[in-house]
CSV table of C-alpha atoms and ligand atoms in Angstrom, one decimal:
chain,number,residue,atom,x,y,z
A,1,MET,CA,127.6,84.1,-74.6
A,2,ALA,CA,127.8,83.1,-70.9
A,3,PRO,CA,124.8,81.2,-69.6
A,4,ASP,CA,122.1,83.2,-67.6
A,5,HIS,CA,120.4,80.0,-66.4
A,6,ARG,CA,120.8,76.3,-66.1
A,7,THR,CA,118.1,73.6,-66.3
A,8,GLN,CA,117.9,69.9,-66.9
A,9,VAL,CA,115.5,70.0,-70.0
A,10,ALA,CA,115.0,73.1,-72.2
A,11,ILE,CA,111.6,72.8,-73.9
A,12,VAL,CA,111.1,74.7,-77.2
A,13,GLY,CA,107.4,75.4,-77.8
A,14,ALA,CA,104.4,75.9,-75.4
A,15,GLY,CA,101.8,73.9,-77.5
A,16,PRO,CA,100.2,70.8,-75.9
A,17,ALA,CA,103.4,68.8,-76.4
A,18,GLY,CA,105.7,71.2,-74.6
A,19,LEU,CA,103.3,72.1,-71.8
A,20,LEU,CA,102.4,68.4,-71.1
A,21,LEU,CA,106.1,67.4,-71.1
A,22,GLY,CA,106.8,70.3,-68.7
A,23,GLN,CA,104.0,69.1,-66.3
A,24,LEU,CA,105.1,65.5,-66.3
A,25,LEU,CA,108.8,66.3,-65.8
A,26,HIS,CA,107.8,68.6,-62.9
A,27,LYS,CA,105.9,65.7,-61.3
A,28,ALA,CA,109.0,63.6,-61.6
A,29,GLY,CA,111.2,66.2,-60.0
A,30,ILE,CA,113.0,67.2,-63.2
A,31,ASP,CA,113.7,70.8,-63.9
A,32,ALA,CA,112.6,72.4,-67.2
A,33,VAL,CA,112.1,75.8,-68.8
A,34,ILE,CA,109.8,76.4,-71.7
A,35,LEU,CA,110.6,79.0,-74.5
A,36,GLU,CA,107.6,80.0,-76.7
A,37,ARG,CA,107.8,82.3,-79.7
A,38,HIS,CA,104.3,83.6,-79.4
A,39,ALA,CA,102.2,85.4,-76.7
A,40,ARG,CA,100.1,83.2,-74.4
A,41,GLU,CA,96.8,84.5,-75.9
A,42,HIS,CA,98.0,83.7,-79.4
A,43,VAL,CA,98.7,80.1,-78.4
A,44,LEU,CA,95.2,79.9,-76.8
A,45,GLY,CA,93.6,81.4,-79.9
A,46,ARG,CA,94.5,78.5,-82.2
A,47,ILE,CA,91.4,76.3,-82.7
A,48,ARG,CA,92.6,72.8,-83.5
A,49,ALA,CA,92.0,69.3,-82.2
A,50,GLY,CA,88.9,68.1,-80.4
A,51,VAL,CA,89.1,64.3,-80.0
A,52,LEU,CA,91.2,62.7,-77.2
A,53,GLU,CA,92.0,59.0,-77.1
A,54,GLN,CA,91.6,57.3,-73.7
A,55,THR,CA,95.4,57.1,-73.4
A,56,THR,CA,95.7,60.8,-73.9
A,57,ALA,CA,93.0,61.6,-71.3
A,58,ASP,CA,94.7,59.2,-68.8
A,59,LEU,CA,98.0,60.9,-69.3
A,60,LEU,CA,96.4,64.3,-68.7
A,61,GLU,CA,94.9,62.9,-65.6
A,62,HIS,CA,98.2,61.5,-64.5
A,63,ALA,CA,99.8,65.0,-65.1
A,64,GLY,CA,97.2,66.4,-62.6
A,65,VAL,CA,95.2,68.4,-65.1
A,66,GLY,CA,92.2,66.1,-65.6
A,67,ALA,CA,89.6,67.8,-63.4
A,68,ARG,CA,88.0,70.2,-65.9
A,69,MET,CA,88.4,67.7,-68.8
A,70,ARG,CA,86.5,65.0,-66.8
A,71,ARG,CA,83.8,67.5,-65.9
A,72,ASP,CA,83.3,69.3,-69.3
A,73,GLY,CA,84.6,66.7,-71.8
A,74,LEU,CA,82.0,64.7,-73.7
A,75,VAL,CA,82.4,60.9,-73.8
A,76,HIS,CA,81.6,59.6,-77.2
A,77,THR,CA,80.8,55.9,-77.6
A,78,GLY,CA,80.6,56.0,-81.4
A,79,PHE,CA,80.6,58.2,-84.5
A,80,GLU,CA,78.8,58.2,-87.8
A,81,LEU,CA,79.8,57.9,-91.4
A,82,LEU,CA,77.4,59.4,-93.9
A,83,VAL,CA,78.0,57.8,-97.3
A,84,GLN,CA,75.9,58.3,-100.4
A,85,GLY,CA,73.1,59.7,-98.3
A,86,ARG,CA,73.1,56.8,-95.8
A,87,ARG,CA,74.3,56.9,-92.2
A,88,HIS,CA,76.5,54.1,-90.7
A,89,ARG,CA,77.3,54.1,-87.1
A,90,ILE,CA,80.7,53.0,-85.8
A,91,ASP,CA,80.0,51.7,-82.4
A,92,LEU,CA,83.4,52.4,-80.8
A,93,HIS,CA,82.4,51.0,-77.4
A,94,GLY,CA,80.8,47.8,-78.7
A,95,LEU,CA,83.4,47.0,-81.3
A,96,THR,CA,86.5,47.6,-79.1
A,97,GLY,CA,85.4,45.9,-75.9
A,98,GLY,CA,84.5,49.2,-74.1
A,99,SER,CA,86.8,51.9,-75.4
A,100,THR,CA,85.5,55.5,-76.0
A,101,VAL,CA,87.0,58.9,-77.0
A,102,LEU,CA,86.6,62.2,-75.3
A,103,VAL,CA,85.6,65.4,-77.1
A,104,TYR,CA,87.5,68.2,-75.3
A,105,GLY,CA,89.0,71.1,-77.2
A,106,GLN,CA,92.8,71.6,-77.6
A,107,THR,CA,92.3,75.2,-76.5
A,108,GLU,CA,90.8,74.0,-73.2
A,109,LEU,CA,93.5,71.5,-72.6
A,110,THR,CA,96.2,74.0,-73.3
A,111,ARG,CA,94.5,76.4,-70.9
A,112,ASP,CA,94.4,73.7,-68.2
A,113,LEU,CA,98.1,73.0,-68.7
A,114,MET,CA,99.1,76.7,-68.6
A,115,GLU,CA,97.1,77.2,-65.4
A,116,ALA,CA,98.8,74.2,-63.7
A,117,ARG,CA,102.2,75.6,-64.8
A,118,ASP,CA,101.4,79.0,-63.3
A,119,ALA,CA,100.1,77.5,-60.1
A,120,ALA,CA,103.3,75.5,-59.7
A,121,GLY,CA,105.4,78.6,-60.4
A,122,LEU,CA,107.2,77.0,-63.3
A,123,PRO,CA,109.2,79.1,-65.8
A,124,THR,CA,107.8,79.8,-69.2
A,125,VAL,CA,109.1,82.6,-71.5
A,126,TYR,CA,106.5,83.8,-73.9
A,127,GLU,CA,107.4,86.0,-76.9
A,128,ALA,CA,110.9,84.6,-76.9
A,129,GLU,CA,112.5,85.8,-80.2
A,130,HIS,CA,115.2,84.1,-82.3
A,131,VAL,CA,115.2,80.9,-80.3
A,132,ALA,CA,118.2,78.8,-81.4
A,133,VAL,CA,119.3,75.3,-80.3
A,134,HIS,CA,123.0,74.6,-80.0
A,135,SER,CA,125.6,71.7,-79.5
A,136,PHE,CA,123.0,69.0,-79.0
A,137,GLU,CA,125.3,66.4,-80.7
A,138,GLY,CA,127.7,66.8,-77.7
A,139,ALA,CA,127.3,66.6,-74.0
A,140,HIS,CA,126.6,70.3,-73.3
A,141,PRO,CA,123.7,71.6,-75.3
A,142,TYR,CA,122.2,75.1,-74.8
A,143,VAL,CA,119.5,77.3,-76.1
A,144,THR,CA,119.6,81.0,-76.8
A,145,TRP,CA,116.9,83.6,-77.4
A,146,ARG,CA,116.1,87.3,-77.2
A,147,HIS,CA,113.6,88.7,-74.9
A,148,SER,CA,112.7,92.4,-74.1
A,149,GLY,CA,115.8,93.4,-76.1
A,150,ARG,CA,118.2,91.2,-74.1
A,151,ASP,CA,120.0,88.1,-75.4
A,152,GLN,CA,119.7,85.1,-73.1
A,153,ARG,CA,121.0,81.6,-72.8
A,154,VAL,CA,120.2,78.5,-70.9
A,155,ASP,CA,122.5,75.5,-70.5
A,156,CYS,CA,120.8,72.1,-70.2
A,157,ASP,CA,121.2,68.3,-70.4
A,158,PHE,CA,118.6,67.8,-73.1
A,159,ILE,CA,116.6,69.9,-75.5
A,160,ALA,CA,112.9,68.9,-76.3
A,161,GLY,CA,111.9,70.3,-79.7
A,162,CYS,CA,108.1,70.7,-79.1
A,163,ASP,CA,107.9,73.6,-81.6
A,164,GLY,CA,105.5,72.2,-84.2
A,165,SER,CA,105.9,71.7,-87.9
A,166,HIS,CA,107.5,75.0,-88.6
A,167,GLY,CA,109.8,75.2,-85.6
A,168,VAL,CA,113.5,75.8,-85.3
A,169,SER,CA,114.4,72.4,-83.7
A,170,ARG,CA,114.0,70.1,-86.7
A,171,ALA,CA,115.4,72.8,-89.0
A,172,SER,CA,118.6,72.8,-86.9
A,173,VAL,CA,119.5,69.2,-87.6
A,174,ALA,CA,122.2,68.6,-90.3
A,175,ARG,CA,120.4,67.7,-93.6
A,176,GLY,CA,122.4,64.5,-94.0
A,177,ALA,CA,121.3,63.2,-90.5
A,178,ILE,CA,117.5,63.3,-91.1
A,179,ARG,CA,115.2,61.7,-93.6
A,180,GLU,CA,111.8,63.3,-94.5
A,181,TYR,CA,108.7,61.4,-95.8
A,182,GLU,CA,106.0,63.6,-97.1
A,183,ARG,CA,102.7,63.5,-99.0
A,184,VAL,CA,100.8,66.7,-99.7
A,185,TYR,CA,97.1,66.3,-100.6
A,186,SER,CA,95.3,68.3,-103.3
A,187,PHE,CA,92.8,69.8,-100.9
A,188,GLY,CA,92.4,71.4,-97.5
A,189,TRP,CA,89.8,71.7,-94.8
A,190,LEU,CA,87.9,74.9,-94.2
A,191,GLY,CA,86.9,74.9,-90.5
A,192,LEU,CA,84.2,77.0,-88.8
A,193,LEU,CA,83.5,77.3,-85.1
A,194,ALA,CA,80.1,78.6,-84.0
A,195,ASP,CA,78.0,79.0,-80.8
A,196,THR,CA,75.2,76.9,-82.1
A,197,PRO,CA,74.1,73.4,-80.9
A,198,PRO,CA,75.7,70.6,-82.9
A,199,VAL,CA,73.8,69.0,-85.7
A,200,SER,CA,74.1,65.6,-83.9
A,201,ASP,CA,75.2,64.2,-80.5
A,202,GLU,CA,78.0,62.3,-82.3
A,203,ILE,CA,80.6,63.3,-84.8
A,204,ILE,CA,79.6,62.7,-88.4
A,205,TYR,CA,82.2,62.2,-91.2
A,206,VAL,CA,80.4,62.9,-94.6
A,207,ASN,CA,81.5,61.6,-97.9
A,208,SER,CA,79.4,63.4,-100.5
A,209,GLU,CA,79.8,64.0,-104.2
A,210,ARG,CA,80.3,67.7,-103.5
A,211,GLY,CA,83.2,66.8,-101.2
A,212,PHE,CA,84.0,65.7,-97.6
A,213,ALA,CA,82.4,67.4,-94.6
A,214,LEU,CA,82.9,66.9,-90.9
A,215,CYS,CA,80.4,67.8,-88.2
A,216,SER,CA,82.0,68.0,-84.8
A,217,MET,CA,81.6,70.0,-81.6
A,218,ARG,CA,83.3,71.5,-78.6
A,219,SER,CA,80.3,71.3,-76.2
A,220,ARG,CA,76.5,70.9,-76.3
A,221,THR,CA,76.2,74.5,-77.4
A,222,ARG,CA,79.3,75.0,-79.6
A,223,SER,CA,79.8,73.3,-83.0
A,224,ARG,CA,82.9,72.8,-85.1
A,225,TYR,CA,82.4,72.0,-88.8
A,226,TYR,CA,84.8,71.4,-91.7
A,227,LEU,CA,84.4,71.3,-95.5
A,228,GLN,CA,86.9,69.9,-98.0
A,229,VAL,CA,88.0,72.7,-100.2
A,230,PRO,CA,90.5,73.0,-103.1
A,231,LEU,CA,94.0,74.2,-102.2
A,232,THR,CA,93.4,77.3,-104.2
A,233,ALA,CA,90.4,78.4,-102.0
A,234,ALA,CA,90.9,81.7,-100.2
A,235,LEU,CA,89.2,82.4,-96.9
A,236,SER,CA,87.9,85.7,-98.3
A,237,GLN,CA,85.7,83.6,-100.8
A,238,TRP,CA,84.0,81.9,-97.9
A,239,SER,CA,81.4,84.1,-96.2
A,240,ASP,CA,79.6,82.4,-93.3
A,241,GLU,CA,76.5,82.2,-95.5
A,242,ARG,CA,78.3,80.3,-98.2
A,243,PHE,CA,79.9,77.9,-95.7
A,244,TRP,CA,76.5,77.0,-94.2
A,245,GLU,CA,74.9,76.7,-97.6
A,246,GLU,CA,77.6,74.3,-98.8
A,247,LEU,CA,77.5,72.3,-95.5
A,248,ARG,CA,73.7,71.9,-95.9
A,249,GLU,CA,74.2,70.6,-99.5
A,250,ARG,CA,76.6,67.9,-98.2
A,251,LEU,CA,74.3,66.7,-95.4
A,252,ASP,CA,71.3,64.3,-95.5
A,253,GLU,CA,67.7,65.3,-94.8
A,254,ARG,CA,68.0,64.6,-91.1
A,255,GLY,CA,71.2,66.7,-90.9
A,256,ARG,CA,69.6,69.6,-92.9
A,257,ALA,CA,66.6,69.6,-90.6
A,258,ARG,CA,68.7,69.8,-87.4
A,259,LEU,CA,71.4,72.2,-88.7
A,260,VAL,CA,71.4,75.5,-86.7
A,261,THR,CA,73.6,78.2,-88.3
A,262,GLY,CA,75.0,81.3,-86.7
A,263,PRO,CA,78.0,83.7,-87.0
A,264,ALA,CA,81.4,82.2,-87.1
A,265,LEU,CA,83.6,82.7,-84.1
A,266,GLU,CA,86.6,81.5,-86.1
A,267,LYS,CA,87.2,80.3,-89.7
A,268,SER,CA,90.5,78.9,-91.1
A,269,ILE,CA,91.9,76.7,-93.9
A,270,THR,CA,94.3,73.9,-93.2
A,271,PRO,CA,96.1,72.1,-96.0
A,272,LEU,CA,96.2,68.3,-95.5
A,273,ARG,CA,99.6,66.7,-95.2
A,274,SER,CA,101.2,63.4,-94.2
A,275,PHE,CA,104.8,64.0,-92.9
A,276,VAL,CA,107.3,62.1,-90.8
A,277,VAL,CA,111.0,62.5,-90.1
A,278,GLU,CA,113.4,59.8,-89.1
A,279,PRO,CA,114.9,59.6,-86.6
A,280,LEU,CA,113.4,61.7,-83.9
A,281,ARG,CA,116.4,61.9,-81.7
A,282,PHE,CA,119.7,63.6,-82.5
A,283,GLY,CA,122.2,63.3,-79.6
A,284,ARG,CA,120.6,65.3,-76.8
A,285,LEU,CA,117.8,66.7,-78.9
A,286,LEU,CA,114.4,64.9,-79.0
A,287,LEU,CA,111.7,65.9,-81.5
A,288,VAL,CA,108.3,65.7,-79.9
A,289,GLY,CA,104.8,66.1,-81.4
A,290,ASP,CA,104.2,68.0,-84.7
A,291,ALA,CA,107.9,68.9,-84.8
A,292,GLY,CA,108.5,65.3,-86.0
A,293,HIS,CA,105.3,64.3,-87.8
A,294,ILE,CA,102.0,65.6,-89.2
A,295,VAL,CA,98.9,63.6,-90.0
A,296,PRO,CA,95.9,64.7,-92.1
A,297,PRO,CA,93.3,65.5,-89.4
A,298,THR,CA,90.7,62.9,-90.6
A,299,GLY,CA,91.7,60.3,-88.0
A,300,ALA,CA,92.0,62.9,-85.2
A,301,LYS,CA,95.4,61.6,-84.3
A,302,GLY,CA,97.8,64.6,-84.2
A,303,LEU,CA,97.4,65.7,-80.7
A,304,ASN,CA,97.1,62.1,-79.5
A,305,LEU,CA,100.4,61.2,-81.1
A,306,ALA,CA,102.0,64.3,-79.5
A,307,ALA,CA,100.8,63.0,-76.2
A,308,THR,CA,102.3,59.5,-76.7
A,309,ASP,CA,105.7,61.0,-77.8
A,310,VAL,CA,105.6,63.0,-74.5
A,311,ARG,CA,104.9,59.9,-72.6
A,312,TYR,CA,107.9,58.1,-74.1
A,313,ALA,CA,110.1,61.1,-73.7
A,314,THR,CA,109.2,61.5,-70.0
A,315,ASP,CA,109.9,57.8,-69.3
A,316,ALA,CA,113.2,58.1,-71.1
A,317,LEU,CA,114.2,61.2,-69.1
A,318,ILE,CA,113.1,59.7,-65.8
A,319,GLU,CA,115.2,56.6,-66.6
A,320,HIS,CA,118.2,58.9,-67.4
A,321,TYR,CA,118.0,60.8,-64.1
A,322,ALA,CA,116.7,58.2,-61.7
A,323,GLU,CA,118.4,55.1,-63.0
A,324,ARG,CA,121.4,56.6,-64.8
A,325,SER,CA,120.4,54.6,-67.9
A,326,ASP,CA,120.1,55.9,-71.4
A,327,ALA,CA,118.2,52.8,-72.7
A,328,GLY,CA,115.0,54.8,-73.0
A,329,ILE,CA,116.7,57.7,-74.7
A,330,ASP,CA,118.3,55.3,-77.2
A,331,ARG,CA,114.9,53.6,-77.9
A,332,TYR,CA,112.9,56.9,-78.0
A,333,SER,CA,112.9,57.2,-81.8
A,334,ALA,CA,112.0,53.6,-82.6
A,335,ARG,CA,109.3,53.5,-79.9
A,336,CYS,CA,107.6,56.6,-81.1
A,337,LEU,CA,107.9,55.9,-84.8
A,338,ARG,CA,106.2,52.5,-84.6
A,339,ARG,CA,103.1,54.2,-83.2
A,340,ILE,CA,103.4,57.2,-85.5
A,341,TRP,CA,103.6,55.1,-88.7
A,342,ARG,CA,100.5,53.2,-87.7
A,343,ALA,CA,98.6,56.4,-87.1
A,344,GLU,CA,99.9,57.9,-90.3
A,345,ARG,CA,98.6,54.8,-92.1
A,346,PHE,CA,95.2,55.1,-90.5
A,347,SER,CA,94.9,58.8,-91.2
A,348,TRP,CA,96.0,58.4,-94.8
A,349,TRP,CA,93.6,55.5,-95.3
A,350,LEU,CA,90.6,57.2,-93.7
A,351,THR,CA,91.3,60.3,-95.7
A,352,ARG,CA,91.3,58.3,-99.0
A,353,LEU,CA,88.1,56.6,-97.9
A,354,THR,CA,86.1,59.7,-97.0
A,355,HIS,CA,87.2,62.3,-99.5
A,356,PRO,CA,86.2,62.3,-103.2
A,357,LEU,CA,89.6,62.1,-104.9
A,358,ALA,CA,89.2,63.9,-108.3
A,359,GLU,CA,92.6,62.8,-109.5
A,360,GLU,CA,91.6,59.1,-109.4
A,361,GLY,CA,88.8,59.6,-111.9
A,362,PRO,CA,85.5,57.6,-112.2
A,363,ILE,CA,87.1,54.3,-111.5
A,364,GLY,CA,88.7,55.6,-108.3
A,365,ALA,CA,85.2,56.8,-107.1
A,366,LYS,CA,83.7,53.3,-107.8
A,367,LEU,CA,86.5,51.5,-106.0
A,368,GLN,CA,86.1,53.9,-103.0
A,369,GLN,CA,82.4,53.1,-102.9
A,370,ALA,CA,83.0,49.4,-103.1
A,371,GLU,CA,85.6,49.6,-100.3
A,372,LEU,CA,83.2,51.5,-98.1
A,373,ASP,CA,80.4,49.1,-98.9
A,374,TYR,CA,82.6,46.2,-97.9
A,375,LEU,CA,83.9,47.8,-94.7
A,376,LEU,CA,80.6,49.2,-93.4
A,377,HIS,CA,78.8,45.9,-94.0
A,378,SER,CA,81.4,43.7,-92.3
A,379,GLU,CA,81.9,43.6,-88.6
A,380,ALA,CA,85.6,43.0,-89.1
A,381,GLY,CA,85.7,46.1,-91.3
A,382,ARG,CA,83.9,48.3,-88.7
A,383,ARG,CA,86.1,46.9,-86.0
A,384,THR,CA,89.3,47.9,-88.0
A,385,ILE,CA,88.0,51.5,-88.1
A,386,ALA,CA,87.0,51.5,-84.5
A,387,GLU,CA,90.1,50.1,-82.9
A,388,ASN,CA,92.3,52.5,-84.8
A,389,TYR,CA,90.0,55.5,-84.0
A,390,VAL,CA,90.1,54.9,-80.3
A,391,GLY,CA,93.9,54.4,-80.5
A,392,LEU,CA,96.1,51.4,-80.6
A,393,PRO,CA,97.6,50.4,-77.2
A,394,LEU,CA,100.9,51.8,-76.0
A,395,GLU,CA,103.8,49.4,-76.0
A,396,PHE,CA,106.6,49.5,-73.5
A,397,GLY,CA,108.6,46.5,-74.6
A,398,GLU,CA,111.4,46.3,-77.0
A,399,VAL,CA,110.8,47.5,-80.5
C,1,LIG,P1,101.8,72.9,-81.8
C,1,LIG,O1,100.5,72.9,-81.2
C,1,LIG,O2,102.0,73.4,-83.2
C,1,LIG,O3,102.8,73.8,-80.8
C,1,LIG,C1,104.1,74.2,-81.2
C,1,LIG,C2,104.4,75.4,-80.4
C,1,LIG,O4,105.8,75.8,-80.7
C,1,LIG,C3,105.8,77.2,-80.9
C,1,LIG,N1,107.0,77.5,-81.8
C,1,LIG,C4,108.1,78.1,-81.3
C,1,LIG,N2,108.5,78.5,-80.1
C,1,LIG,C5,109.8,79.0,-80.0
C,1,LIG,N3,110.6,79.2,-81.0
C,1,LIG,C6,110.3,78.8,-82.3
C,1,LIG,N4,111.1,78.9,-83.3
C,1,LIG,C7,109.0,78.2,-82.5
C,1,LIG,N5,108.3,77.7,-83.5
C,1,LIG,C8,107.1,77.3,-83.1
C,1,LIG,C9,104.5,77.5,-81.6
C,1,LIG,O5,104.2,78.9,-81.5
C,1,LIG,C10,103.6,76.6,-80.8
C,1,LIG,O6,103.0,77.3,-79.7
C,1,LIG,O7,102.5,71.5,-81.7
C,1,LIG,P2,102.4,70.3,-80.6
C,1,LIG,O8,102.5,70.8,-79.2
C,1,LIG,O9,103.2,69.2,-81.1
C,1,LIG,O10,100.8,69.8,-80.7
C,1,LIG,C11,100.3,69.2,-81.9
C,1,LIG,C12,98.9,69.5,-82.1
C,1,LIG,O11,98.7,70.9,-82.0
C,1,LIG,C13,98.3,69.0,-83.4
C,1,LIG,O12,98.9,67.7,-83.7
C,1,LIG,C14,96.8,68.8,-83.4
C,1,LIG,O13,96.2,70.1,-83.3
C,1,LIG,C15,96.4,68.1,-84.7
C,1,LIG,N6,94.9,68.1,-84.9
C,1,LIG,C16,94.2,67.1,-84.2
C,1,LIG,N7,94.8,66.2,-83.4
C,1,LIG,C17,94.0,65.3,-82.7
C,1,LIG,O14,94.6,64.5,-82.0
C,1,LIG,N8,92.6,65.3,-82.7
C,1,LIG,C18,92.0,66.1,-83.5
C,1,LIG,O15,90.7,66.1,-83.5
C,1,LIG,C19,92.7,67.1,-84.3
C,1,LIG,N9,92.1,68.0,-85.1
C,1,LIG,C20,94.2,69.0,-85.7
C,1,LIG,C21,92.8,68.9,-85.8
C,1,LIG,C22,94.9,70.0,-86.4
C,1,LIG,C23,94.3,70.9,-87.1
C,1,LIG,N10,95.0,71.9,-87.8
C,1,LIG,C24,94.7,73.3,-87.8
C,1,LIG,C25,96.4,71.6,-88.2
C,1,LIG,C26,92.1,69.8,-86.6
C,1,LIG,C27,92.8,70.8,-87.3
C,1,LIG,C28,92.0,71.7,-88.2
C,2,LIG,C1,87.5,68.6,-84.4
C,2,LIG,O1,86.5,68.5,-83.6
C,2,LIG,O2,88.1,69.6,-84.6
C,2,LIG,C2,87.9,67.3,-85.1
C,2,LIG,C3,87.2,66.1,-84.9
C,2,LIG,C4,87.5,65.0,-85.6
C,2,LIG,C5,88.5,65.1,-86.5
C,2,LIG,C6,89.2,66.2,-86.7
C,2,LIG,C7,88.9,67.4,-86.0
C,2,LIG,O3,88.9,63.9,-87.2
């Protein structure tokens, strides 16, 4: 098929990774087109992340989409762990020498990026069917898709696979060229969004005998809660009433007294998974964000990792075009993976620490309690949690 278009970077996927990459490339004067399988409203309807590291917020600011985030985002200087009925505060600000996180919904951030893209008149194809990536091992990659009944093709220099964990980019790599690391957990999170004031000003991670719970928020009037549920749980078994009742059971007295319930705006179940592929670059194809790695959401790291991949990919592409050097492209995978594995470790560790793990039996429960007891009563232990939660620093040197 002859090309209909030509661009420098073809981006597959208009989630936060693809949209942010598009914005940063535009700022650097590099051409890109985004191909997205779903409709715009579908992408905006996915309720996901809520916690941004400082590095992510800075990158959004740098991309020119920080205004609403700075106005509406909630700065959090700490969070709480509720363990065996007792609350322990992790003073993020105090323990890290001044770092904080920002609570700002992924939906809002996605909307900001979409609006900035529209305002700049940049090309995005929504509802692109049968997207396929081709010839990325050679010098002339291209992407094909079908839209409004017509087959289309764009030739490019690079393909950025920003198409999430079930995308086409990773699936197009030869099996022998990629290694997968995976752990599937025996439970999922049931999430509920409601227009009710949050139960607390800060996020609470709850380790109760009945299972883990998380009390988060999107604003001062909108709450986001999660309950650990068995993988066999079906959404139809969870009426709003049952959800609130179970959450109440997992909270402490103070939480129960402040809990305001209301109809769910959204409810969904997410299985928990740790997943990484190596490498993340295959010739002229770069995997970015969830396309290359998944973390269990306990550490709030998924979106933040996607943002740092985008940062490294942008730097590498700028180096390629402005300095005619492929050093950054060659280092992309190793640079990203170092940060990814550290976030994978933290997310896995915090998941094990905060969720009752039935398969580990009574001794597992005792050891978990002892570990929490040690960590929460040691300043070094609390600092370990805090410095990982706010995000480890970006590194730009050799890896
Ligand atoms: P996305 O957001 O999945 O976007 C991928 C896009 O690619 C499109 N696509 C395709 N397009 C064209 N052709 C194809 N063949 C395609 N296949 C897929 C999809 O339609 C989609 O629009 O990946 P991206 O951009 O890498 O962003 C990653 C984040 O969405 C994800 O890591 C976070 O949501 C994870 N996460 C959290 N991360 C945080 O940093 N902090 C949090 O507090 C946090 N909480 C969460 C989370 C994820 C959750 N779920 C539901 C998995 C809480 C939950 C419950
Ligand atoms: C959320 O607000 O959706 C959220 C917060 C913290 C997490 C995961 C999700 O660890």
